[in-house]
Coordinates of C-alpha atoms in Angstrom, one line a residue:
X596 CA 30.4 -40.6 -88.4
X597 CA 29.3 -39.7 -84.9
X598 CA 27.4 -42.4 -82.9
X599 CA 24.6 -42.3 -80.4
X600 CA 26.2 -39.8 -78.1
X601 CA 27.4 -37.6 -80.9
X602 CA 30.9 -39.2 -81.3
X603 CA 32.4 -42.2 -82.9
X604 CA 34.5 -44.8 -81.0
X605 CA 38.0 -43.6 -80.1
X606 CA 40.6 -44.8 -82.6
X607 CA 44.2 -44.4 -81.6
X608 CA 47.0 -44.9 -84.1
X609 CA 49.3 -46.6 -81.6
X610 CA 47.6 -49.2 -79.4
X611 CA 50.6 -49.3 -77.1
X612 CA 50.4 -45.7 -76.2
X613 CA 49.1 -44.7 -72.8
X614 CA 45.6 -43.2 -73.3
X615 CA 45.8 -39.7 -71.6
X616 CA 43.8 -36.5 -71.4
X617 CA 43.3 -35.3 -75.0
X618 CA 40.8 -34.2 -77.7
X619 CA 39.9 -37.5 -79.2
X620 CA 37.5 -36.3 -82.0
X621 CA 36.0 -33.2 -83.4
X622 CA 33.1 -32.6 -85.8
X623 CA 32.6 -29.4 -87.8
X624 CA 29.4 -28.5 -89.6
X625 CA 28.5 -25.4 -91.6
X626 CA 31.7 -23.5 -90.7
X627 CA 33.2 -21.5 -93.6
X628 CA 33.9 -23.8 -96.5
X629 CA 33.4 -26.9 -94.4
X630 CA 30.0 -28.5 -94.7
X631 CA 30.5 -31.5 -92.5
X632 CA 33.8 -33.0 -91.4
X633 CA 34.9 -35.3 -88.6
X634 CA 38.5 -35.2 -87.4
X635 CA 39.8 -38.3 -85.5
X636 CA 42.9 -37.1 -83.6
X637 CA 46.0 -38.9 -82.4
X638 CA 47.2 -38.7 -78.8
X639 CA 50.6 -37.9 -80.3
X640 CA 51.2 -35.6 -83.3
X641 CA 48.4 -34.9 -85.7
X642 CA 49.1 -32.6 -88.7
X643 CA 46.6 -30.9 -90.9
X644 CA 47.5 -29.9 -94.4
X645 CA 45.8 -28.8 -97.6
X646 CA 45.9 -26.3 -100.4
X647 CA 45.6 -22.6 -99.7
X648 CA 41.9 -21.7 -99.3
X649 CA 40.9 -25.3 -98.6
X650 CA 39.7 -24.4 -95.1
X651 CA 42.6 -25.3 -92.7
X652 CA 41.9 -22.0 -90.9
X653 CA 38.3 -23.1 -90.2
X654 CA 39.7 -26.1 -88.2
X655 CA 41.6 -23.7 -86.0
X656 CA 38.5 -21.5 -85.8
X657 CA 36.5 -24.5 -84.7
X658 CA 39.0 -25.3 -82.0
X659 CA 38.8 -21.7 -80.9
X660 CA 35.0 -21.8 -80.7
X661 CA 35.2 -25.1 -78.8
X662 CA 37.5 -23.3 -76.3
X663 CA 35.0 -20.4 -75.7
X664 CA 36.4 -18.1 -78.3
X665 CA 34.5 -15.2 -79.9
X666 CA 31.6 -16.3 -82.2
X667 CA 31.2 -14.4 -85.5
X668 CA 28.2 -15.0 -87.8
X669 CA 30.4 -14.3 -90.8
X670 CA 32.0 -17.7 -90.2
X671 CA 28.7 -19.5 -90.8
X672 CA 28.7 -21.2 -94.2
X673 CA 26.7 -19.4 -96.9
X674 CA 23.2 -20.7 -97.0
X675 CA 23.5 -22.5 -93.6
X676 CA 21.3 -21.7 -90.6
X677 CA 24.1 -22.3 -88.2
X678 CA 27.6 -23.6 -87.6
X679 CA 28.3 -26.3 -85.1
X680 CA 31.5 -27.6 -83.6
X681 CA 31.5 -30.6 -81.3
X682 CA 34.4 -32.2 -79.5
X683 CA 34.9 -35.3 -77.5
X684 CA 37.6 -35.0 -74.8
X685 CA 39.4 -37.7 -72.9
X686 CA 38.9 -35.5 -69.9
X687 CA 41.6 -34.5 -67.3
X688 CA 40.7 -34.4 -63.6
X689 CA 40.4 -30.7 -63.8
X690 CA 37.9 -30.9 -66.7
X691 CA 35.9 -33.6 -64.9
X692 CA 35.8 -31.4 -61.8
X693 CA 34.5 -28.5 -63.9
X694 CA 31.8 -30.8 -65.4
X695 CA 30.7 -31.8 -61.9
X696 CA 30.6 -28.2 -60.8
X697 CA 28.2 -27.1 -63.6
X698 CA 26.1 -30.2 -63.5
X699 CA 27.4 -31.8 -66.7
X700 CA 27.9 -35.5 -67.1
X701 CA 30.8 -37.4 -68.6
X702 CA 30.1 -40.6 -70.6
X703 CA 30.7 -44.0 -69.0
X704 CA 34.1 -44.2 -70.5
X705 CA 35.2 -40.9 -69.0
X706 CA 34.9 -38.8 -72.1
X707 CA 33.3 -35.4 -72.0
X708 CA 31.3 -33.9 -74.9
X709 CA 31.6 -30.2 -75.6
X710 CA 29.6 -28.4 -78.3
X711 CA 29.3 -24.8 -79.6
X712 CA 26.8 -23.5 -82.1
X713 CA 26.7 -20.2 -83.9
X714 CA 23.5 -19.1 -85.8
X715 CA 23.5 -17.1 -88.9
X716 CA 22.2 -14.1 -86.9
X717 CA 25.1 -14.3 -84.6
X718 CA 23.6 -16.0 -81.6
X719 CA 25.8 -18.5 -79.8
X720 CA 25.1 -21.4 -77.6
X721 CA 27.4 -23.8 -75.6
X722 CA 26.9 -27.3 -74.2
X723 CA 29.0 -29.4 -72.0
X724 CA 28.1 -33.0 -71.1
X725 CA 24.6 -32.7 -72.5
X726 CA 23.9 -29.6 -70.5
X727 CA 23.5 -26.0 -71.7
X728 CA 26.2 -23.8 -70.1
X729 CA 27.5 -20.3 -70.5
X730 CA 30.2 -19.8 -73.1
X731 CA 32.6 -19.0 -70.3
X732 CA 32.4 -22.6 -69.1
X733 CA 34.0 -23.7 -72.4
X734 CA 36.7 -21.1 -71.8
X735 CA 37.4 -22.7 -68.4
X736 CA 37.4 -26.2 -70.1
X737 CA 40.0 -24.9 -72.5
X738 CA 42.2 -23.7 -69.7
X739 CA 42.2 -27.3 -68.4
X740 CA 42.4 -29.1 -71.8
X741 CA 43.3 -27.0 -74.8
X742 CA 45.9 -24.3 -75.8
X743 CA 45.8 -22.8 -79.3
X744 CA 49.1 -21.2 -80.4
X745 CA 49.0 -19.1 -83.6
X746 CA 50.9 -16.2 -85.0
X747 CA 49.0 -13.9 -82.6
X748 CA 50.7 -15.8 -79.7
X749 CA 54.0 -14.8 -81.2
X750 CA 52.9 -11.1 -80.9
X751 CA 51.8 -11.7 -77.3
X752 CA 55.3 -13.1 -76.7
X753 CA 56.6 -9.6 -77.3
X754 CA 54.7 -8.1 -74.3
X755 CA 56.7 -7.8 -71.0
X756 CA 53.7 -9.0 -68.9
X757 CA 53.4 -12.2 -71.0
X758 CA 57.1 -12.8 -70.9
X759 CA 57.0 -12.7 -67.0
X760 CA 54.0 -15.0 -67.0
X761 CA 55.8 -17.4 -69.3
X762 CA 58.8 -17.5 -66.9
X763 CA 56.5 -18.0 -63.9
X764 CA 54.8 -20.9 -65.7
X765 CA 58.2 -22.5 -66.4
X766 CA 59.3 -22.1 -62.7
X767 CA 56.2 -23.7 -61.3
X768 CA 55.9 -23.9 -57.5
X769 CA 59.3 -22.4 -57.1
X770 CA 57.7 -19.0 -58.1
X771 CA 54.0 -19.8 -57.4
X772 CA 54.5 -20.1 -53.6
X773 CA 56.5 -16.9 -52.9
X774 CA 54.2 -15.1 -55.4
X775 CA 51.1 -16.2 -53.4
X776 CA 52.7 -15.0 -50.2
X777 CA 53.7 -11.7 -51.8
X778 CA 50.2 -11.1 -53.1
X779 CA 48.6 -11.9 -49.7
X780 CA 50.9 -9.5 -47.9
X781 CA 50.6 -6.8 -50.6
X782 CA 46.8 -6.8 -50.3
X783 CA 47.0 -6.1 -46.5
X784 CA 49.9 -3.5 -47.0
X785 CA 47.8 -1.6 -49.6
X786 CA 44.7 -1.7 -47.3
X787 CA 46.6 -0.4 -44.3
X788 CA 48.3 2.3 -46.4
X789 CA 44.9 3.4 -47.9
X790 CA 43.4 3.6 -44.4
X791 CA 46.3 5.7 -43.1
X792 CA 46.1 8.0 -46.1
X793 CA 42.4 8.4 -45.6
X794 CA 42.7 9.3 -42.0
X795 CA 45.5 11.8 -42.6
X796 CA 44.1 13.5 -45.6
X797 CA 40.5 13.5 -44.4
X798 CA 41.3 14.3 -40.8
X799 CA 38.9 17.3 -40.7
X800 CA 36.1 15.5 -42.5
X801 CA 36.5 12.4 -40.4
X802 CA 36.6 14.6 -37.2
X803 CA 33.3 16.2 -38.3
X804 CA 31.8 12.8 -39.0
X805 CA 33.0 11.5 -35.6
X806 CA 31.4 14.5 -33.8
X807 CA 28.1 13.9 -35.6
X808 CA 28.2 10.2 -34.6
X809 CA 29.1 11.0 -30.9
X810 CA 26.3 13.6 -30.7
X811 CA 23.8 11.1 -32.1
X812 CA 24.9 8.4 -29.6
X813 CA 24.7 10.9 -26.7
X814 CA 21.2 11.8 -27.7
X815 CA 20.1 8.2 -28.1
X816 CA 21.8 7.1 -24.8
X817 CA 20.1 9.9 -22.9
X818 CA 16.6 8.7 -24.1
X819 CA 17.7 5.0 -23.6
X820 CA 15.0 3.5 -26.0
X821 CA 14.2 -0.2 -25.5
X822 CA 13.5 -2.7 -28.2
X823 CA 9.8 -2.5 -29.3
X824 CA 9.1 0.2 -26.7
X825 CA 7.3 2.5 -29.2
X826 CA 4.8 -0.2 -30.0
X827 CA 4.1 -1.0 -26.3
X828 CA 3.6 2.7 -25.5
X829 CA 1.0 3.1 -28.3
X830 CA -1.0 0.2 -26.9
X831 CA -0.8 1.5 -23.3
X832 CA -1.7 5.1 -24.1
X833 CA -4.6 4.1 -26.4
X834 CA -6.1 2.1 -23.5
X835 CA -5.6 4.9 -21.0
X836 CA -7.1 7.5 -23.3
X837 CA -10.2 5.4 -23.9
X838 CA -10.6 4.2 -20.2
X839 CA -14.1 5.7 -19.7
X840 CA -15.4 4.2 -22.9
X841 CA -13.9 0.8 -22.1
X842 CA -15.3 0.9 -18.6
X843 CA -18.8 1.6 -19.9
X844 CA -18.6 -1.2 -22.4
X845 CA -17.3 -3.7 -19.8
X846 CA -20.0 -2.7 -17.3
X847 CA -22.8 -3.1 -19.9
X848 CA -21.5 -6.5 -20.8
X849 CA -21.3 -7.6 -17.2
X850 CA -24.9 -6.3 -16.6
X851 CA -26.1 -8.2 -19.7
X852 CA -24.6 -11.4 -18.3
X853 CA -25.4 -11.0 -14.5
X854 CA -28.5 -8.8 -14.6
X855 CA -29.2 -5.8 -12.3
X856 CA -28.7 -5.7 -8.6
X857 CA -32.4 -5.0 -8.0
X858 CA -33.5 -8.1 -9.9
X859 CA -35.5 -6.3 -12.5
X860 CA -33.2 -7.5 -15.2
X861 CA -32.2 -11.1 -14.7
X862 CA -29.4 -11.2 -17.3
X863 CA -28.2 -14.1 -19.3
X864 CA -27.0 -16.1 -16.3
X865 CA -30.5 -15.9 -14.7
X866 CA -32.3 -16.7 -17.9
X867 CA -30.0 -19.6 -18.6
X868 CA -30.5 -20.9 -15.0
X869 CA -34.2 -20.7 -15.4
X870 CA -34.1 -22.6 -18.7
X871 CA -32.1 -25.3 -17.0
X872 CA -34.6 -25.7 -14.2
X873 CA -37.5 -26.0 -16.7
X874 CA -35.9 -28.8 -18.8
X875 CA -34.6 -30.7 -15.9
X876 CA -38.0 -30.8 -14.1
X877 CA -40.0 -31.5 -17.3
X878 CA -40.1 -35.3 -16.8
X879 CA -39.4 -35.7 -20.6
X880 CA -36.2 -37.6 -21.3
X881 CA -35.6 -35.7 -24.5
X882 CA -35.8 -32.3 -22.8
X883 CA -33.8 -33.6 -19.8
X884 CA -31.0 -34.5 -22.3
X885 CA -30.4 -30.8 -22.8
X886 CA -29.5 -30.2 -19.2
X887 CA -25.7 -30.9 -19.5
X888 CA -25.4 -28.5 -22.4
X889 CA -27.2 -25.8 -20.4
X890 CA -24.9 -26.5 -17.4
X891 CA -21.9 -26.0 -19.7
X892 CA -23.3 -22.7 -21.0
X893 CA -23.9 -21.5 -17.5
X894 CA -20.2 -22.3 -16.6
X895 CA -18.9 -20.4 -19.6
X896 CA -21.1 -17.4 -18.9
X897 CA -20.0 -17.3 -15.3
X898 CA -16.3 -17.4 -16.3
X899 CA -16.8 -14.4 -18.7
X900 CA -18.7 -12.5 -16.1
X901 CA -15.8 -13.0 -13.6
X902 CA -13.2 -11.9 -16.2
X903 CA -15.2 -8.8 -16.9
X904 CA -15.2 -8.0 -13.2
X905 CA -11.4 -8.4 -13.1
X906 CA -10.9 -6.2 -16.1
X907 CA -13.0 -3.4 -14.5
X908 CA -10.9 -3.7 -11.3
X909 CA -7.7 -3.3 -13.3
X910 CA -8.9 -0.5 -15.6
X911 CA -7.6 2.7 -14.2
X912 CA -8.2 6.1 -15.8
X913 CA -5.0 7.8 -14.6
X914 CA -4.5 11.2 -16.3
X915 CA -1.0 11.6 -14.9
X916 CA 0.2 8.2 -16.1
X917 CA -1.3 8.9 -19.5
X918 CA 0.6 12.3 -19.6
X919 CA 3.8 10.4 -18.8
X920 CA 3.3 7.9 -21.6
X921 CA 2.6 10.6 -24.1
X922 CA 5.7 12.5 -23.1
X923 CA 7.8 9.3 -23.5
X924 CA 6.3 8.8 -26.9
X925 CA 7.4 12.3 -27.9
X926 CA 11.0 11.6 -26.9
X927 CA 11.0 8.4 -29.0
X928 CA 9.5 10.2 -32.0
X929 CA 12.3 12.8 -31.8
X930 CA 14.7 9.9 -32.3
X931 CA 12.8 8.1 -35.0
X932 CA 12.5 11.4 -37.0
X933 CA 16.4 11.6 -37.1
X934 CA 17.8 8.1 -37.1
X935 CA 15.3 5.4 -38.2
X936 CA 11.6 4.5 -38.6
X937 CA 11.2 2.9 -35.2
X938 CA 13.1 2.3 -31.9
X939 CA 14.6 -1.0 -33.2
X940 CA 16.1 0.9 -36.2
X941 CA 17.4 3.6 -33.8
X942 CA 19.2 0.9 -31.8
X943 CA 20.7 -0.5 -35.0
X944 CA 21.9 2.9 -36.1
X945 CA 23.6 3.3 -32.7
X946 CA 25.4 0.0 -33.0
X947 CA 26.6 0.9 -36.5
X948 CA 27.7 4.4 -35.3
X949 CA 29.8 2.8 -32.5
X950 CA 31.5 0.5 -35.0
X951 CA 32.2 3.4 -37.4
X952 CA 33.6 5.5 -34.6
X953 CA 36.1 2.8 -33.8
X954 CA 37.6 3.3 -37.3
X955 CA 37.6 7.1 -37.2
X956 CA 40.3 7.6 -34.6
X957 CA 42.5 10.4 -36.0
X958 CA 44.5 10.9 -32.9
X959 CA 48.3 10.9 -33.1
X960 CA 48.5 7.6 -31.3
X961 CA 46.1 5.9 -33.8
X962 CA 47.9 7.3 -36.8
X963 CA 51.3 6.2 -35.4
X964 CA 49.9 2.7 -34.8
X965 CA 48.7 2.4 -38.4
X966 CA 52.0 3.8 -39.7
X967 CA 53.9 1.2 -37.7
X968 CA 51.7 -1.6 -39.1
X969 CA 52.2 -0.4 -42.6
X970 CA 56.0 -0.3 -42.2
X971 CA 56.1 -3.8 -40.7
X972 CA 54.0 -5.0 -43.6
X973 CA 56.4 -3.3 -46.0
X974 CA 59.3 -5.2 -44.4
X975 CA 57.5 -8.5 -44.9
X976 CA 56.5 -7.5 -48.5
X977 CA 60.1 -6.6 -49.4
X978 CA 61.2 -10.0 -48.0
X979 CA 58.6 -11.8 -50.2
X980 CA 59.7 -9.7 -53.2
X981 CA 63.3 -10.7 -52.7
X982 CA 62.4 -14.4 -52.5
X983 CA 60.3 -14.0 -55.6
X984 CA 63.1 -12.3 -57.5
X985 CA 65.6 -14.9 -56.4
X986 CA 63.3 -17.7 -57.6
X987 CA 62.6 -16.0 -60.9
X988 CA 66.3 -15.4 -61.5
X989 CA 67.2 -19.0 -60.9
X990 CA 64.3 -20.1 -63.2
X991 CA 65.5 -17.6 -65.9
X992 CA 68.9 -19.3 -66.1
X993 CA 67.3 -22.7 -66.5
X994 CA 64.8 -21.4 -69.1
X995 CA 67.5 -19.7 -71.1
X996 CA 69.7 -22.8 -71.1
X997 CA 66.9 -25.1 -72.1
X998 CA 65.6 -22.8 -74.9
X999 CA 69.1 -22.1 -76.3
X1000 CA 69.7 -25.9 -76.5
X1001 CA 66.4 -26.2 -78.5
X1002 CA 67.4 -23.3 -80.8
X1003 CA 70.6 -25.1 -81.6
X1004 CA 68.5 -27.9 -83.0
X1005 CA 66.3 -25.6 -84.9
X1006 CA 69.0 -24.4 -87.3
X1007 CA 70.0 -21.5 -85.0
X1008 CA 73.1 -23.2 -83.6
X1009 CA 74.8 -19.9 -82.9
X1010 CA 71.8 -18.2 -81.4
X1011 CA 71.0 -18.0 -77.7
X1012 CA 68.2 -16.7 -75.6
X1013 CA 68.7 -14.5 -72.6
X1014 CA 66.1 -14.1 -69.9
X1015 CA 66.6 -11.0 -67.9
X1016 CA 65.0 -10.4 -64.5
X1017 CA 65.3 -6.8 -63.3
X1018 CA 63.5 -4.8 -60.7
X1019 CA 61.2 -2.1 -61.9
X1020 CA 62.1 1.3 -60.3
X1021 CA 59.3 3.3 -58.7
X1022 CA 58.4 6.4 -60.6
X1023 CA 57.9 9.8 -59.1
X1024 CA 54.8 9.9 -56.9
X1025 CA 54.3 6.1 -57.2
X1026 CA 51.7 5.1 -54.7
X1027 CA 53.0 1.5 -54.7
X1028 CA 56.6 2.3 -54.1
X1029 CA 58.5 -0.3 -52.0
X1030 CA 62.1 -0.3 -50.8
X1031 CA 63.8 -3.5 -51.7
X1032 CA 67.4 -3.9 -50.7
X1033 CA 67.7 -0.1 -50.4
X1034 CA 66.1 0.8 -53.8
X1035 CA 62.6 2.1 -54.4
X1036 CA 60.7 -0.4 -56.6
X1037 CA 57.2 -0.5 -58.0
X1038 CA 55.3 -3.2 -56.1
X1039 CA 52.9 -4.5 -58.7
X1040 CA 50.5 -7.3 -58.4
X1041 CA 53.1 -9.8 -59.7
X1042 CA 56.1 -8.5 -57.8
X1043 CA 58.7 -5.9 -58.4
X1044 CA 60.3 -7.7 -61.3
X1045 CA 60.3 -7.0 -65.0
X1046 CA 61.2 -9.9 -67.3
X1047 CA 62.6 -9.5 -70.8
X1048 CA 63.4 -12.1 -73.3
X1049 CA 66.4 -11.1 -75.5
X1050 CA 67.8 -12.9 -78.5
X1051 CA 71.4 -13.2 -79.6
X1052 CA 70.7 -14.3 -83.2
X1053 CA 74.3 -15.2 -84.1
X1054 CA 77.8 -15.2 -82.7
X1055 CA 79.3 -11.7 -82.1
X1056 CA 75.9 -10.0 -82.1
X1057 CA 74.5 -8.2 -79.1
X1058 CA 71.4 -9.4 -77.3
X1059 CA 68.3 -7.6 -78.5
X1060 CA 64.7 -7.6 -77.3
X1061 CA 62.6 -10.1 -79.3
X1062 CA 60.7 -7.4 -81.2
X1063 CA 63.9 -6.0 -82.4
X1064 CA 66.3 -8.9 -82.8
X1065 CA 64.0 -11.6 -84.3
X1066 CA 62.6 -12.1 -87.8
X1067 CA 59.3 -13.7 -88.3
X1068 CA 60.8 -17.1 -88.9
X1069 CA 63.2 -16.8 -86.0
X1070 CA 60.3 -15.7 -83.7
X1071 CA 58.4 -18.9 -84.8
X1072 CA 61.4 -21.0 -83.8
X1073 CA 61.9 -19.2 -80.5
X1074 CA 58.3 -19.8 -79.6
X1075 CA 58.5 -23.4 -80.4
X1076 CA 61.8 -23.8 -78.5
X1077 CA 60.1 -22.2 -75.5
X1078 CA 57.1 -24.5 -75.8
X1079 CA 59.4 -27.5 -75.8
X1080 CA 61.2 -26.2 -72.8
X1081 CA 57.9 -25.6 -71.0
X1082 CA 56.5 -29.0 -71.9
X1083 CA 57.2 -30.4 -68.5
X1084 CA 55.7 -27.5 -66.7
X1085 CA 52.5 -27.0 -68.8
X1086 CA 49.5 -28.9 -67.5
X1087 CA 47.4 -28.4 -70.7
X1088 CA 47.2 -31.8 -72.4
X1089 CA 46.4 -30.6 -75.9
X1090 CA 48.4 -28.0 -77.8
X1091 CA 47.4 -26.6 -81.2
X1092 CA 49.9 -24.8 -83.5
X1093 CA 48.6 -22.8 -86.4
X1094 CA 51.3 -22.3 -89.0
X1095 CA 54.0 -21.5 -86.4
X1096 CA 56.5 -22.6 -89.0
X1097 CA 55.6 -19.5 -91.2
X1098 CA 58.7 -18.0 -92.8
X1099 CA 60.8 -21.2 -92.1
X1100 CA 62.2 -23.7 -94.6
X1101 CA 65.0 -26.1 -95.3
X1102 CA 66.8 -27.7 -92.4
X1103 CA 65.0 -25.5 -89.9
X1104 CA 61.7 -26.9 -91.1
X1105 CA 62.9 -30.5 -90.5
X1106 CA 64.0 -29.6 -87.0
X1107 CA 60.7 -27.9 -86.2
X1108 CA 58.9 -31.1 -87.2
X1109 CA 61.3 -33.1 -85.0
X1110 CA 60.7 -30.8 -82.0
X1111 CA 57.0 -31.0 -82.4
X1112 CA 57.2 -34.8 -82.4
X1113 CA 59.3 -34.6 -79.2
X1114 CA 56.7 -32.3 -77.7
X1115 CA 54.0 -34.9 -78.6
X1116 CA 55.7 -37.4 -76.3
X1117 CA 54.2 -35.4 -73.3
X1118 CA 51.2 -33.6 -75.0
X1119 CA 48.7 -34.2 -77.7
X1120 CA 49.9 -31.9 -80.5
X1121 CA 47.8 -30.7 -83.4
X1122 CA 49.6 -28.7 -86.1
X1123 CA 48.3 -26.8 -89.1
X1124 CA 51.3 -26.6 -91.5
X1125 CA 52.2 -26.0 -95.1
X1126 CA 55.7 -27.6 -94.8
X1127 CA 56.2 -31.2 -95.9
X1128 CA 59.2 -31.4 -93.6
X1129 CA 56.9 -30.9 -90.6
X1130 CA 54.1 -33.1 -91.9
X1131 CA 56.4 -36.0 -92.3
X1132 CA 56.7 -36.4 -88.5
X1133 CA 52.9 -36.9 -87.9
X1134 CA 51.5 -39.9 -86.1
X1135 CA 48.3 -39.1 -88.0
X1136 CA 48.0 -37.0 -91.1
X1137 CA 44.7 -35.2 -92.0
X1138 CA 44.2 -33.3 -95.2
X1139 CA 41.6 -30.7 -96.0
X1140 CA 40.4 -31.1 -99.5
X1141 CA 38.3 -28.5 -101.4
X1142 CA 35.8 -29.1 -104.1
X1143 CA 32.8 -27.3 -105.5
X1144 CA 29.1 -27.6 -105.0
X1145 CA 26.2 -26.1 -107.1
X1146 CA 26.7 -24.1 -110.2
X1147 CA 24.9 -26.7 -112.4
X1148 CA 21.7 -24.7 -112.8
X1149 CA 21.7 -21.7 -115.2
X1150 CA 22.6 -18.4 -113.4
X1151 CA 24.0 -20.2 -110.3
X1152 CA 27.6 -20.0 -109.2
X1153 CA 29.6 -22.9 -107.9
X1154 CA 30.5 -22.7 -104.2
X1155 CA 33.7 -24.0 -102.7
X1156 CA 33.1 -26.8 -100.1
X1157 CA 35.8 -28.8 -98.2
X1158 CA 36.0 -32.0 -96.3
X1159 CA 38.7 -33.5 -94.0
X1160 CA 40.0 -37.1 -94.5
X1161 CA 42.7 -39.2 -92.9
X1162 CA 45.6 -40.2 -95.2
X1163 CA 46.8 -43.8 -95.3
X1164 CA 50.6 -44.2 -95.5
X1165 CA 50.6 -44.5 -99.3
X1166 CA 48.4 -41.4 -99.7
X1167 CA 50.8 -39.5 -97.4
X1168 CA 53.5 -39.8 -100.0
X1169 CA 51.3 -38.1 -102.6
X1170 CA 50.3 -35.3 -100.2
X1171 CA 54.0 -34.7 -99.2
X1172 CA 55.0 -34.7 -102.8
X1173 CA 52.2 -32.1 -103.6
X1174 CA 53.5 -29.9 -100.8
X1175 CA 57.0 -30.1 -102.3
X1176 CA 56.2 -27.4 -104.9
X1177 CA 53.5 -29.5 -106.5
X1178 CA 55.6 -32.5 -107.4
X1179 CA 53.0 -35.1 -106.6
X1180 CA 52.8 -36.3 -110.2
X1181 CA 56.6 -36.9 -110.6
X1182 CA 58.7 -39.8 -109.5
X1183 CA 61.3 -37.3 -108.2
X1184 CA 58.7 -35.7 -105.9
X1185 CA 57.4 -39.0 -104.6
X1186 CA 61.0 -40.2 -104.0
X1187 CA 61.7 -37.1 -102.1
X1188 CA 58.5 -37.6 -100.0
X1189 CA 59.6 -41.1 -99.2
X1190 CA 63.0 -39.9 -98.1
X1191 CA 61.3 -37.3 -95.8
X1192 CA 59.1 -40.0 -94.2
X1193 CA 62.0 -42.4 -93.7
X1194 CA 64.1 -39.7 -92.2
X1195 CA 61.3 -38.6 -89.9
X1196 CA 60.7 -42.2 -88.8
X1197 CA 64.3 -42.6 -88.0
X1198 CA 64.4 -39.4 -86.0
X1199 CA 61.3 -40.4 -84.0
X1200 CA 62.8 -43.7 -83.1
X1201 CA 66.1 -42.1 -82.1
X1202 CA 64.4 -39.4 -80.0
X1203 CA 62.1 -41.9 -78.3
X1204 CA 65.0 -44.1 -77.4
X1205 CA 66.9 -41.1 -76.0
X1206 CA 63.9 -40.0 -74.0
X1207 CA 63.5 -43.5 -72.6
X1208 CA 67.1 -43.6 -71.6
X1209 CA 66.8 -40.2 -70.0
X1210 CA 63.8 -41.3 -68.0
X1211 CA 65.6 -44.4 -66.9
X1212 CA 68.5 -42.3 -65.7
X1213 CA 66.4 -39.7 -63.9
X1214 CA 63.6 -42.0 -62.6
X1215 CA 64.0 -43.9 -59.3
X1216 CA 64.2 -47.6 -59.6
X1217 CA 60.7 -47.9 -58.1
X1218 CA 59.3 -45.7 -60.8
X1219 CA 60.9 -47.8 -63.5
X1220 CA 59.4 -51.0 -62.1
X1221 CA 56.0 -49.5 -62.0
X1222 CA 56.3 -48.2 -65.6
X1223 CA 57.5 -51.6 -66.8
X1224 CA 54.7 -53.3 -65.0
X1225 CA 52.2 -50.9 -66.6
X1226 CA 53.7 -51.6 -70.1
X1227 CA 53.4 -55.4 -69.6
X1228 CA 49.7 -55.0 -68.6
X1229 CA 48.9 -53.0 -71.7

């Protein structure tokens, strides 16, 4: 059962194994026939078996939901309000970086909790590290942590673009670096080419636009507006137009303060002075205390009277100057009617027009300069394309050799894989045509190469494209052989295989199990299988068991419900015997199951010893000492 934080303590089947990035545990509730099940997963190879219809597919569906896959309400168990999938990851650095980016928090032990719920009405929610996140965040988490391979992946393997991506993945930095340089140059090459085409094809339209911009700039420059000038003119003209009224108001205010020249009206200053004399000569201390305040009032009134006098001296009713201001306003209004709401906007339009004009040069000299730039970029792009093709061709040889070696061990000893790298010729009228080593090629976003995987199924046969030359069982084995070959280049720590052994049996099934166990030396591998030969290689064996619920009351039907449990070693024998055509109740079946387990154990020990010897051979002495020290510490 899950603990306080929604997960149980991590339980690993091999205490000596290095704990690495992996999916440690998963819980499923209300999904299909599964009511509530908890899966404790091994860092090595975990197999999931069960009878047809028991719900193995729901486990893969749950993993897909956890990786941001499409949510369908039809997957919610009948009668349940929602389905929930929760996973606890021993997170990789990339996953922890994603969590930090979205504000999610890992637990103290470095594990990261991801959850997905789907309601019966189809609404879906996602959580990461206790925080609600968009479903796309779980998709990004899956890119760093989880890869689900099913029979649909076999179909994708038939598409040329996916075959090229697979080769690039295998090649790693040897292809990634020239591909990045190619894409950067191609972006500039396309931009320059598009600009050249626009200038040539739209020369008349661009010339008309340039004339319009030049006319506007000439008109604006002849008026020469200044920032904020229209607002200043409004204020100045308003004052000049109202000069007589303003003069009357100012003179009346000065008269009210200073009084008339003949002395008939003393004004506020005279009255205030008289009041001051009266209180200061009263002989009463209380009245005399008002003298300072009256003195202050006299000073303020005197300052205001002086400022009014200065205002009247400056105020000038100049009809000619007013006419000039009004004429300037008319010039500015002519510009604001055409180009912007005010003079500041007119100046911005002019700046934009000058910048636009600099890119509208359709002269022969400008077009020649652009064409020369495009041609120089084409030379650089062709060089990057050649480097990319060379890197892919070298990687194709290595991938073909590694995959062919794996096929030999998957009961296809006479089969071989060919990885062809050829340049895609440019079609007639191809806008992205590029000459590479004298030939016109289509310069796509991933280079000029087409990659094709071809299978030689047996000696003497010709190489055929995978969709023509491989049966369903052979395609399963080819995909697995490719995954083993890619194991060192693939950064995803957890790989899930959903019945990739379909259509396979006998010796080939044994070898598939063996290869999956080898793949589990570098990755966590989870396999849904119906083959006992594959299940025998598991580090941890989980079984989906179905039962029935309900149906006891009259008129109610029983509903199939399943759970998932881990098998002890003794129980594994019974499950393998059941998978051997239902021989779980016979001594013969159990004996056969024991033989499978013993053979698988022997193979695992042999392969691990060989891998250790290979590491010792390939690893520098310093690395061996560090690994030995790490093993002693554990």
